Short mmCIF file of C-alpha atoms and ligand atoms in Angstrom, two decimals:
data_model
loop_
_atom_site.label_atom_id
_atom_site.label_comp_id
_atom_site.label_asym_id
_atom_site.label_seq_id
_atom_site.Cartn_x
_atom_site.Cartn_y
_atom_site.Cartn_z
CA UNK A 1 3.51 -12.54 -234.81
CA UNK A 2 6.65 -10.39 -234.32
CA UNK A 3 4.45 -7.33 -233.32
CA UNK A 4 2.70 -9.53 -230.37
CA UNK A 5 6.32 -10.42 -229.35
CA UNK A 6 7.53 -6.99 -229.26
CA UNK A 7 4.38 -5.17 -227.69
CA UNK A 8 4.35 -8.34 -225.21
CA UNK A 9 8.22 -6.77 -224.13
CA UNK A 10 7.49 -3.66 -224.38
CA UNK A 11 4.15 -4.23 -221.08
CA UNK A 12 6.62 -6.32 -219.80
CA UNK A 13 5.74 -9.54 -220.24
CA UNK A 14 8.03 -12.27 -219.56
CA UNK A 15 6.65 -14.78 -221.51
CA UNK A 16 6.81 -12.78 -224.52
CA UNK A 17 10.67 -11.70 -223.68
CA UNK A 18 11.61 -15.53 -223.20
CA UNK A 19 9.99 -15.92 -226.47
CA UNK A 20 12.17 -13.67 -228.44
CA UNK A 21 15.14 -15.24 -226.61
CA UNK A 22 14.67 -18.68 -228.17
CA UNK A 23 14.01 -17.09 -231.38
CA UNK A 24 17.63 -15.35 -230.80
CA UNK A 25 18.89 -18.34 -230.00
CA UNK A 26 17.50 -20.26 -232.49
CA UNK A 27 18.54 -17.73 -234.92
CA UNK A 28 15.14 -17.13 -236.35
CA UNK A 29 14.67 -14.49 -239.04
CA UNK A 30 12.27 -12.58 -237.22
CA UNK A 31 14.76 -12.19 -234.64
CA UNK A 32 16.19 -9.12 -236.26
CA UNK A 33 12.68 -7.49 -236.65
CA UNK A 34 11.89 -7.81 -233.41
CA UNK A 35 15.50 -6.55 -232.34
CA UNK A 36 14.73 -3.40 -234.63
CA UNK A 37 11.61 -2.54 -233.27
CA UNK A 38 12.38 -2.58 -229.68
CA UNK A 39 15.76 -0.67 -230.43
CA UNK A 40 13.91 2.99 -229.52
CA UNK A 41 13.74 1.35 -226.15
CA UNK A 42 17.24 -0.04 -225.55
CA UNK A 43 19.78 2.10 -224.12
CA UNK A 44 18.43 2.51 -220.40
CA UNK A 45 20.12 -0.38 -218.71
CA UNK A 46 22.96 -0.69 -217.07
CA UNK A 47 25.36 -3.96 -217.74
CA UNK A 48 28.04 -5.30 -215.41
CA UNK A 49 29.67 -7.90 -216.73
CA UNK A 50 31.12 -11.08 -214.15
CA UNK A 51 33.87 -13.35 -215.28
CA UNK A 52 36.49 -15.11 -213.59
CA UNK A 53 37.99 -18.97 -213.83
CA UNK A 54 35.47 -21.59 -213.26
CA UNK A 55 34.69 -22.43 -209.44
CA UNK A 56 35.53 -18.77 -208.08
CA UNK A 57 32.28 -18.04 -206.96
CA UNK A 58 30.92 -15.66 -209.72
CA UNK A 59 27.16 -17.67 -209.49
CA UNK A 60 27.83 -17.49 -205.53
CA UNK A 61 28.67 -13.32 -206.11
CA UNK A 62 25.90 -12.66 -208.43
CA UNK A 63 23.44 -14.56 -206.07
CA UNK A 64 24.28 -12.06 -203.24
CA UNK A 65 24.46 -8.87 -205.51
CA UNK A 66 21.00 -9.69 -206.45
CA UNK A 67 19.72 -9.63 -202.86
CA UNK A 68 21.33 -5.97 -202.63
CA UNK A 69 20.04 -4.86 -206.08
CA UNK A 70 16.70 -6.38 -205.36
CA UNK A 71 16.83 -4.29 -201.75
CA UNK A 72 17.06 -1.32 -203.71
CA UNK A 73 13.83 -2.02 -205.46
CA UNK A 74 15.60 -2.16 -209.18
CA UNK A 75 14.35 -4.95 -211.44
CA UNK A 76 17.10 -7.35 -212.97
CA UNK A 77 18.37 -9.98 -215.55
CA UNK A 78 20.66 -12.19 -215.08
CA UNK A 79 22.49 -13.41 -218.66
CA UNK A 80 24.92 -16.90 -217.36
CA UNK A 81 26.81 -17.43 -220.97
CA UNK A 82 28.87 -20.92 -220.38
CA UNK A 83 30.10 -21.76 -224.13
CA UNK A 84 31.13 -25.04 -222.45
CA UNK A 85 27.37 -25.95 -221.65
CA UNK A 86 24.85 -27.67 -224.34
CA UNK A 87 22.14 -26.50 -221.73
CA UNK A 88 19.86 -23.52 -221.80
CA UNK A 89 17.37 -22.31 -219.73
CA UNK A 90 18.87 -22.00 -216.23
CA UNK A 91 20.73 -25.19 -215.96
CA UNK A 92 24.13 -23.71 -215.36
CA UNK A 93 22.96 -20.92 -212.15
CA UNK A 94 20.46 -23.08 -211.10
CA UNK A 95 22.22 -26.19 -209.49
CA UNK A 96 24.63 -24.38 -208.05
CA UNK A 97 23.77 -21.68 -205.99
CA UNK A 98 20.37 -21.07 -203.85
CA UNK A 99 18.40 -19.59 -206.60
CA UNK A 100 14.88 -20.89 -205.33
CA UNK A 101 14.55 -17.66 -203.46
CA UNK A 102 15.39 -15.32 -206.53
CA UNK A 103 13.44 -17.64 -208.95
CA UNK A 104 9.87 -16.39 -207.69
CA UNK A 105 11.23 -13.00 -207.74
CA UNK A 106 9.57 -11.53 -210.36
CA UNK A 107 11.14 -8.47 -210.34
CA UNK A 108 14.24 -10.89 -211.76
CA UNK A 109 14.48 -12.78 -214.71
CA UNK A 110 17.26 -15.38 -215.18
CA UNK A 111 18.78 -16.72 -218.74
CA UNK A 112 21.87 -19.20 -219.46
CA UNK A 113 23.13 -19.36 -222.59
CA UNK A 114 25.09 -22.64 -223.83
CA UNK A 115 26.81 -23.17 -226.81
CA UNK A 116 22.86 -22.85 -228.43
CA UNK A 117 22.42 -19.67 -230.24
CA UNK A 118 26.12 -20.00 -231.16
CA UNK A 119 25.77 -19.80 -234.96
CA UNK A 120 26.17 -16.03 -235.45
CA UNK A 121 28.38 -16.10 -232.28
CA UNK A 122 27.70 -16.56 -228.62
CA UNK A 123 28.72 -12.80 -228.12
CA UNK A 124 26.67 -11.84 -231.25
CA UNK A 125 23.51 -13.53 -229.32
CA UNK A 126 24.82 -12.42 -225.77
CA UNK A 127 24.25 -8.97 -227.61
CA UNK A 128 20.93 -9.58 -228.56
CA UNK A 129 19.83 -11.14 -225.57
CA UNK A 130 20.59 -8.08 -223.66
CA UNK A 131 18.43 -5.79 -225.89
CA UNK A 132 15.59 -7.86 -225.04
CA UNK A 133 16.10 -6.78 -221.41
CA UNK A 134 17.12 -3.38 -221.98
CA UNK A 135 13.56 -3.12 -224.00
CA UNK A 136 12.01 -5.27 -221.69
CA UNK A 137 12.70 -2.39 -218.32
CA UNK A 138 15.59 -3.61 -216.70
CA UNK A 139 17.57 -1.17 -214.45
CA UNK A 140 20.53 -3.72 -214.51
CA UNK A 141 21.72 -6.70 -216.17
CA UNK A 142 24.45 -9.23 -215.22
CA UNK A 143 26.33 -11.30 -217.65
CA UNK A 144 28.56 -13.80 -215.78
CA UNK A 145 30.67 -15.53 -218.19
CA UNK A 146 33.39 -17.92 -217.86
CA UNK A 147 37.16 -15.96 -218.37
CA UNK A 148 38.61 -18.31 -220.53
CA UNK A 149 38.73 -17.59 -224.47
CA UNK A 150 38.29 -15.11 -226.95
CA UNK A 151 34.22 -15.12 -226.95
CA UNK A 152 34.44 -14.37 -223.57
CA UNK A 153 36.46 -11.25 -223.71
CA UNK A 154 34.45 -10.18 -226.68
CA UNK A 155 31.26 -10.48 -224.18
CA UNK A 156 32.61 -8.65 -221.68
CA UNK A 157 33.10 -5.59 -224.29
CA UNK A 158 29.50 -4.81 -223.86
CA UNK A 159 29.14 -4.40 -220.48
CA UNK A 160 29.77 -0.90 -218.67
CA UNK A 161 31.49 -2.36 -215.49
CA UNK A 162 33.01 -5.57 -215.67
CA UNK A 163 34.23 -7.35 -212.41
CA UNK A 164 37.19 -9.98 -212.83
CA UNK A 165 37.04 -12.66 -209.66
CA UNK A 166 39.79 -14.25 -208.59
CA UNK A 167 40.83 -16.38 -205.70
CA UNK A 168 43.27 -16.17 -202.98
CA UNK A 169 46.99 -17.49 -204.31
CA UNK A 170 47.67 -21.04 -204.61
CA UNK A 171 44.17 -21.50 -205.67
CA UNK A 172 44.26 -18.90 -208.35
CA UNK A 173 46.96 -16.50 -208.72
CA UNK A 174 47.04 -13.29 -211.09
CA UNK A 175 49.68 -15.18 -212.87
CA UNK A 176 47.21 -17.95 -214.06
CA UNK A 177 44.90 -14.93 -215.41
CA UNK A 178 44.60 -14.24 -219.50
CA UNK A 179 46.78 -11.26 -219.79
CA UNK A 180 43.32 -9.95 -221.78
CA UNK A 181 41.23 -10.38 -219.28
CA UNK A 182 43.33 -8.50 -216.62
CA UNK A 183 42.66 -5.38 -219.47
CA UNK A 184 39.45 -5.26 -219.30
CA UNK A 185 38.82 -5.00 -215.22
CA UNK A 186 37.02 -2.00 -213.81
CA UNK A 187 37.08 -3.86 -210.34
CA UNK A 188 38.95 -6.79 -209.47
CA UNK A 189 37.39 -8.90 -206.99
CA UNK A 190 39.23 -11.40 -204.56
CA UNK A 191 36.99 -13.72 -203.41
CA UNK A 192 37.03 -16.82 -201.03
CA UNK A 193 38.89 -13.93 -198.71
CA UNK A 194 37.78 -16.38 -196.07
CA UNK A 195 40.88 -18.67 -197.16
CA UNK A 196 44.40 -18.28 -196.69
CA UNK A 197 46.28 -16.20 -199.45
CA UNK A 198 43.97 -13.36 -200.08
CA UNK A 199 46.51 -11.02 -198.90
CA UNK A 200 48.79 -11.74 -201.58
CA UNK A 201 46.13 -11.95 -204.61
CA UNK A 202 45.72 -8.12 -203.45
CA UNK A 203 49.04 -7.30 -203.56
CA UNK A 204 49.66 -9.00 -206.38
CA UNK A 205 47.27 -7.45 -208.22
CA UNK A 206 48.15 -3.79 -206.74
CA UNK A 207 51.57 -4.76 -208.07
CA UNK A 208 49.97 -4.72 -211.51
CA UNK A 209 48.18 -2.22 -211.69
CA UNK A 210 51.54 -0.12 -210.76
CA UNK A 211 53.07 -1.00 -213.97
CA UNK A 212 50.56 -0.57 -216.00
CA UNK A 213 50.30 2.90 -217.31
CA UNK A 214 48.16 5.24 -215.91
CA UNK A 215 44.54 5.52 -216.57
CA UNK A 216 41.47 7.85 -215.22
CA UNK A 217 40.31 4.99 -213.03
CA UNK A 218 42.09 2.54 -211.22
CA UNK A 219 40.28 -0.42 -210.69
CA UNK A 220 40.05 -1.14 -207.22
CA UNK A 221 40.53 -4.67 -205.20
CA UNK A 222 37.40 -5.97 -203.28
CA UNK A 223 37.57 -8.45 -200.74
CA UNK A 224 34.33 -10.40 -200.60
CA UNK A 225 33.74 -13.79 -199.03
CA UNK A 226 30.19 -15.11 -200.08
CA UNK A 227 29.81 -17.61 -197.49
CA UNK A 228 29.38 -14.71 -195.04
CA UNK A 229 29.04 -12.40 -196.92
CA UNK A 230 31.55 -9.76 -195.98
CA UNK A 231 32.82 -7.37 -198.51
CA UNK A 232 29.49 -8.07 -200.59
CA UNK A 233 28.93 -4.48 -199.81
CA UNK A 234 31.51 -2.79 -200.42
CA UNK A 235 31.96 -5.11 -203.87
CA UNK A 236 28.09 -2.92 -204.79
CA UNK A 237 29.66 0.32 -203.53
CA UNK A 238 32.48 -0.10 -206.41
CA UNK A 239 30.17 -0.76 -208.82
CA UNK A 240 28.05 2.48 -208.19
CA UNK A 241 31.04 4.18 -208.07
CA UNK A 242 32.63 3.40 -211.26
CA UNK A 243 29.00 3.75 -212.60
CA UNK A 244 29.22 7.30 -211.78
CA UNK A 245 32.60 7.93 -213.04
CA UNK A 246 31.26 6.93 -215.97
CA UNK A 247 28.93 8.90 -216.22
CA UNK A 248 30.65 11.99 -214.94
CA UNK A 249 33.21 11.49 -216.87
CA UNK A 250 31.54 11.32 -220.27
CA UNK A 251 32.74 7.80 -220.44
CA UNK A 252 29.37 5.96 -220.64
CA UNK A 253 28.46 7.96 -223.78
CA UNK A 254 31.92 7.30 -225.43
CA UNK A 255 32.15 3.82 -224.64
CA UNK A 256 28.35 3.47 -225.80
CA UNK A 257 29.40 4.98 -229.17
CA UNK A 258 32.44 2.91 -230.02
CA UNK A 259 29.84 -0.33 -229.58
CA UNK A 260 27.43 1.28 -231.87
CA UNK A 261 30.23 1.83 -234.06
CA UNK A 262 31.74 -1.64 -233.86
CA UNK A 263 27.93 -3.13 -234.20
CA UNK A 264 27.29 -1.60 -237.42
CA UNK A 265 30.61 -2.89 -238.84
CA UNK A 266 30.17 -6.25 -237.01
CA UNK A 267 26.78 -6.51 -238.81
CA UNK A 268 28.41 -5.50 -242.18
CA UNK A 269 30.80 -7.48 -242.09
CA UNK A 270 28.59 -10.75 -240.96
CA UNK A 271 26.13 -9.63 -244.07
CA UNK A 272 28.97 -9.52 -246.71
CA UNK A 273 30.57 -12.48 -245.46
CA UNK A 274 27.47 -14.99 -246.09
CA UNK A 275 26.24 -13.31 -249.24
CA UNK A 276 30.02 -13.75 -250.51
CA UNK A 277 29.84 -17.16 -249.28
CA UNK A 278 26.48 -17.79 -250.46
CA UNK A 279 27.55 -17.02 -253.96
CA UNK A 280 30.92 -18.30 -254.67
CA UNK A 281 31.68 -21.18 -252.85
CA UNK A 282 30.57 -24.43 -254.67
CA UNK A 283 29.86 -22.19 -257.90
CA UNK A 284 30.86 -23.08 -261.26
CA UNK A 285 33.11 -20.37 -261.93
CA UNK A 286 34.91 -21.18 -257.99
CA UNK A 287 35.08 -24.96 -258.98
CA UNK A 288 37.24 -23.67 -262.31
CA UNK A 289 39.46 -21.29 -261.03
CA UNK A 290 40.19 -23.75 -258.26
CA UNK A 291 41.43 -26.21 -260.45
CA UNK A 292 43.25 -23.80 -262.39
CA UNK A 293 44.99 -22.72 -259.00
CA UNK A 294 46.13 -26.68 -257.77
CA UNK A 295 47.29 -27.03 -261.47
CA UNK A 296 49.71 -23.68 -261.53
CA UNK A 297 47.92 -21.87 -263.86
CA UNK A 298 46.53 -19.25 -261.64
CA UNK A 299 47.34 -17.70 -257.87
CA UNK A 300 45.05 -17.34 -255.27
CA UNK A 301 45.16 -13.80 -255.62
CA UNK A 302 44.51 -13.68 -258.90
CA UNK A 303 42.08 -15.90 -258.47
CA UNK A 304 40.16 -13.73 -255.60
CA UNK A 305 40.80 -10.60 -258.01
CA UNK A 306 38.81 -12.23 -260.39
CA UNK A 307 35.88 -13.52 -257.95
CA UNK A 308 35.11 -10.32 -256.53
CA UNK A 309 34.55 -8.98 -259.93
CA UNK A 310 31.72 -11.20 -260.00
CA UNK A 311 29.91 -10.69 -256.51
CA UNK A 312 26.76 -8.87 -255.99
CA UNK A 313 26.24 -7.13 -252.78
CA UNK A 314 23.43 -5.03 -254.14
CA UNK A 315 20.36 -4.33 -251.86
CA UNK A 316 22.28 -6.90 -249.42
CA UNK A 317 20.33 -7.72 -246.15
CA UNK A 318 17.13 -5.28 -247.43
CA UNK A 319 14.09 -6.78 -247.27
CA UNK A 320 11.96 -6.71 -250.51
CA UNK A 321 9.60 -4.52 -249.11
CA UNK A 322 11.91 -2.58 -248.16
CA UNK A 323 13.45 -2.39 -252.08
CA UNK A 324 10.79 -1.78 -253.45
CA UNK A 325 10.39 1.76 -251.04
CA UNK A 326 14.00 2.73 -252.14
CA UNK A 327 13.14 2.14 -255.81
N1 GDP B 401 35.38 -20.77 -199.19
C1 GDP B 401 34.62 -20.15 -200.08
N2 GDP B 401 33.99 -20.85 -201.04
C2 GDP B 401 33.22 -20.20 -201.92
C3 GDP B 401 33.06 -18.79 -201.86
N3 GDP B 401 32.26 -18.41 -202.90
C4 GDP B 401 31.95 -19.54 -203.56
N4 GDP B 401 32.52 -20.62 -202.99
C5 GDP B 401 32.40 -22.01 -203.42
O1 GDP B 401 33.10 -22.18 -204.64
C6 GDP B 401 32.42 -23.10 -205.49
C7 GDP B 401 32.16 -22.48 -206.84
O2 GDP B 401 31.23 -21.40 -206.71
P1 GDP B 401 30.41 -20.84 -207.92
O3 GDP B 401 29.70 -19.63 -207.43
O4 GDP B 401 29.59 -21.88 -208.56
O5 GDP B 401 31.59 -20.41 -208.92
P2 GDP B 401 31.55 -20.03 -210.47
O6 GDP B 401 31.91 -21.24 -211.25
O7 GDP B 401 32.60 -18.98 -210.61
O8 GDP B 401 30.19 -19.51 -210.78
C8 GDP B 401 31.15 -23.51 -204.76
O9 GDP B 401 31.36 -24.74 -204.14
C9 GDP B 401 30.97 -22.40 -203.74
O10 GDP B 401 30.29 -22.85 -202.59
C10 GDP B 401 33.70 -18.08 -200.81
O11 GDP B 401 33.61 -16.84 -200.67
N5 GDP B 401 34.47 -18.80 -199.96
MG1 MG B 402 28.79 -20.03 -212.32
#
């Protein structure tokens, strides 16, 4: 079944990609086969990340980049992650912006993502969501994504550009922003430059990007107004241009690494964490030393001293297959 799945990707076929996406989302077991097999194909796309308060036009923005990116013949996916939403399956882009045009497009292929698929993490299955396009051939892929927690910010870490939107003062200012998610612009974006205030966001912004210490690239402040669409240009131009100082820079590759890096201790860590939980809590032993702890006669740290001695992370997360080939 899995091997249908991933050659289906691999000739790019979309039914076969929104299959594996439901199986991600469902967190299916054969979610991580499939995710291992089409990893020699990964690596090729290029991920811009879009987040901003709710209502600043990031749907509206991504709408008209798509017209631009679909001018210059490149094929894209568009991942909407809303952790707010129990919807999936374009509910969130689709009533809000004029998508009927892009949604016969096939060259584009459009996913939300609610608070489904939110077992191992909405970033965790952001993540894997976005390997099925990278396998699947896409030159670029969008993640727009709410700025307003943690899980947000910790999506945003695996795109290459990300774009913070904001809106002109009074409606929006810098001050309202999560001091995190200022860190993480490559290109801050004021949009609704059509109303009154823009001039200030900018400045305001420019302000902040004074104090803050001085890096290779300062992200620079886009006007853009999507109801007529000025600055919509020059908000693309950015984006190829810090695109190339990536890549000039040897950026791309190191930034590429530390996510590999953090992956394979993410995926540790997630392993360890449910075997240990599989095996102590609610066991015998736990129920004991529990009692032993409310009654004074042991500490906590004891306690976990003496639990770890008896955990077995042998062979963790191996199949038996593959076992028995170690063996
Ligand atoms: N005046 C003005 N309104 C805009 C602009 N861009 C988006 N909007 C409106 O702002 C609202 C929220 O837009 P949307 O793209 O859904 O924002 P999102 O929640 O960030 O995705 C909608 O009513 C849009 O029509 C703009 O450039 N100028
Ligand atoms: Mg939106």
């Amino acid at each position: 079944m899995h091997e249908r799945i991933v050659q289906g990707i691999l000739n790019g076929e979309r039914r076969m990609a929104a299959r594996a996406i439901s199986l991600i989302e469902n967190e299916d077991p054969s979610k991580n086969k499939i995710l291992s097999e089409l990893y020699p194909n990964t690596g090729k796309a290029f991920v811009v990340g879009i987040t901003g308060s709710p209502g600043a036009g990031k749907s509206s923005l991504v709408d008209r980049l798509l017209t631009i990116l679909r001018q210059q013949a490149l094929s894209v996916a568009v991942i909407a992650v809303d952790p707010t939403s129990p919807f999936s399956g374009g509910a969130i882009l689709g009533d809000r912006i004029r998508m009927q045009e892009h949604a016969l497009d096939k060259g584009i292929f459009i996913r939300s993502m609610g608070t489904r698929g939110s077992l191992g993490g909405l970033s965790r299955a952001t993540k894997d969501v976005l390997q099925v396009f990278d396998a699947f051939g896409k030159d670029v892929i969008l993640i727009e994504t709410v700025g307003v927690g943690q899980s947000e910010v910790d999506i945003m870490k695996y795109a290459d550009t990300t774009m913070v939107i904001l809106t002109p003062a009074g409606g929006d200012g810098i001050q309202t922003m999560k001091a995190g998610i200022m860190e993480i612009a490559d290109i801050f974006v004021v949009n609704k430059a059509d109303m009154p205030g823009a001039d200030r966001t900018c400045s305001e912004i420019s302000m902040m990007l004074d104090l803050s210490c001085a890096k290779q690239w300062r992200p620079p402040i886009v006007r853009t107004s999507t109801l007529d669409g000025s600055g919509i240009e020059e908000m693309f131009a950015a984006i190829e241009k810090h695109r190339l100082f990536l890549e000039a820079s040897g950026q791309l590759q190191k930034v590429r690494e530390a996510r590999i890096r953090r992956d394979v201790l993410d995926l540790i860590e997630y392993k360890i964490k449910n075997s240990v939980w599989a095996q102590v809590y609610g066991s015998e032993s736990f129920e004991l030393i529990i009692g032993r702890i409310m009654s004074r006669e042991m500490d906590p740290y004891a306690a976990a001293n003496l639990l770890l001695c008896s955990i077995n992370l042998d062979g963790l997360g191996l199949l038996p297959a593959e076992k028995t080939m170690l063996e």
